[in-house]
Amino acid sequence: MTANEMIFIDPHIHMTARTTYDYMVMREYGIVALIEPSFWVGQPRTSLGTFKDYFSSLVGWERFRAGQFGIRHYCTISLNPKEANNEALAEQVMEASV
């Protein structure tokens, strides 16, 4: 199998922080699927709505964006330990995710 025929899966990449150009280059180099873990954005999310917006962007927008380049987008959704320290908010997020 030549390099041009090989296909790859990127098991850990944060595409939310990447440009659409990166999808184009990834596809050119054989990436056919990726897994994007949710991550802490550097400051605490402060309401259930901020989590819903973020999770929706992972399963909606990023999936669409990847699909434009023939790349399958999978994601893992979780609470970062820093965010889980707000127990009341963490409970709301977990309940809404069910």
PDB file of C-alpha atoms in Angstrom, residues 29-73:
ATOM      1  CA  TYR A  29      -3.128  13.570   3.860  1.00  0.00           C
ATOM      2  CA  GLY A  30      -5.564  10.692   4.297  1.00  0.00           C
ATOM      3  CA  ILE A  31      -7.529  11.497   7.455  1.00  0.00           C
ATOM      4  CA  VAL A  32     -10.965   9.886   7.070  1.00  0.00           C
ATOM      5  CA  ALA A  33     -12.206  10.208  10.661  1.00  0.00           C
ATOM      6  CA  LEU A  34     -11.342  11.967  13.888  1.00  0.00           C
ATOM      7  CA  ILE A  35     -12.303  11.956  17.542  1.00  0.00           C
ATOM      8  CA  GLU A  36     -12.671  15.304  19.267  1.00  0.00           C
ATOM      9  CA  PRO A  37     -12.734  15.253  23.061  1.00  0.00           C
ATOM     10  CA  SER A  38     -14.558  18.047  24.822  1.00  0.00           C
ATOM     11  CA  PHE A  39     -12.204  20.310  26.737  1.00  0.00           C
ATOM     12  CA  TRP A  40     -11.999  23.097  29.263  1.00  0.00           C
ATOM     13  CA  VAL A  41     -11.877  26.446  27.472  1.00  0.00           C
ATOM     14  CA  GLY A  42      -9.697  28.176  30.055  1.00  0.00           C
ATOM     15  CA  GLN A  43     -12.477  29.652  32.133  1.00  0.00           C
ATOM     16  CA  PRO A  44     -15.413  27.995  33.847  1.00  0.00           C
ATOM     17  CA  ARG A  45     -18.670  27.631  31.989  1.00  0.00           C
ATOM     18  CA  THR A  46     -21.169  29.241  34.311  1.00  0.00           C
ATOM     19  CA  SER A  47     -24.582  27.970  33.247  1.00  0.00           C
ATOM     20  CA  LEU A  48     -26.320  25.004  31.728  1.00  0.00           C
ATOM     21  CA  GLY A  49     -26.828  27.035  28.553  1.00  0.00           C
ATOM     22  CA  THR A  50     -23.096  27.438  27.967  1.00  0.00           C
ATOM     23  CA  PHE A  51     -22.655  23.663  28.138  1.00  0.00           C
ATOM     24  CA  LYS A  52     -25.587  23.093  25.789  1.00  0.00           C
ATOM     25  CA  ASP A  53     -24.164  25.571  23.278  1.00  0.00           C
ATOM     26  CA  TYR A  54     -20.723  23.963  23.399  1.00  0.00           C
ATOM     27  CA  PHE A  55     -21.982  20.378  23.167  1.00  0.00           C
ATOM     28  CA  SER A  56     -24.346  21.338  20.334  1.00  0.00           C
ATOM     29  CA  SER A  57     -21.451  22.838  18.400  1.00  0.00           C
ATOM     30  CA  LEU A  58     -19.500  19.583  18.757  1.00  0.00           C
ATOM     31  CA  VAL A  59     -22.285  17.309  17.554  1.00  0.00           C
ATOM     32  CA  GLY A  60     -23.713  19.757  15.019  1.00  0.00           C
ATOM     33  CA  TRP A  61     -21.390  22.364  13.550  1.00  0.00           C
ATOM     34  CA  GLU A  62     -18.123  20.417  13.789  1.00  0.00           C
ATOM     35  CA  ARG A  63     -19.724  17.301  12.373  1.00  0.00           C
ATOM     36  CA  PHE A  64     -21.048  19.357   9.442  1.00  0.00           C
ATOM     37  CA  ARG A  65     -17.717  21.106   8.908  1.00  0.00           C
ATOM     38  CA  ALA A  66     -15.805  17.810   8.845  1.00  0.00           C
ATOM     39  CA  GLY A  67     -18.356  16.248   6.529  1.00  0.00           C
ATOM     40  CA  GLN A  68     -17.702  18.924   3.928  1.00  0.00           C
ATOM     41  CA  PHE A  69     -14.283  17.315   3.474  1.00  0.00           C
ATOM     42  CA  GLY A  70     -15.402  13.695   3.670  1.00  0.00           C
ATOM     43  CA  ILE A  71     -14.154  13.307   7.235  1.00  0.00           C
ATOM     44  CA  ARG A  72     -16.264  11.539   9.877  1.00  0.00           C
ATOM     45  CA  HIS A  73     -16.383  13.539  13.120  1.00  0.00           C
TER      46      HIS A  73
END
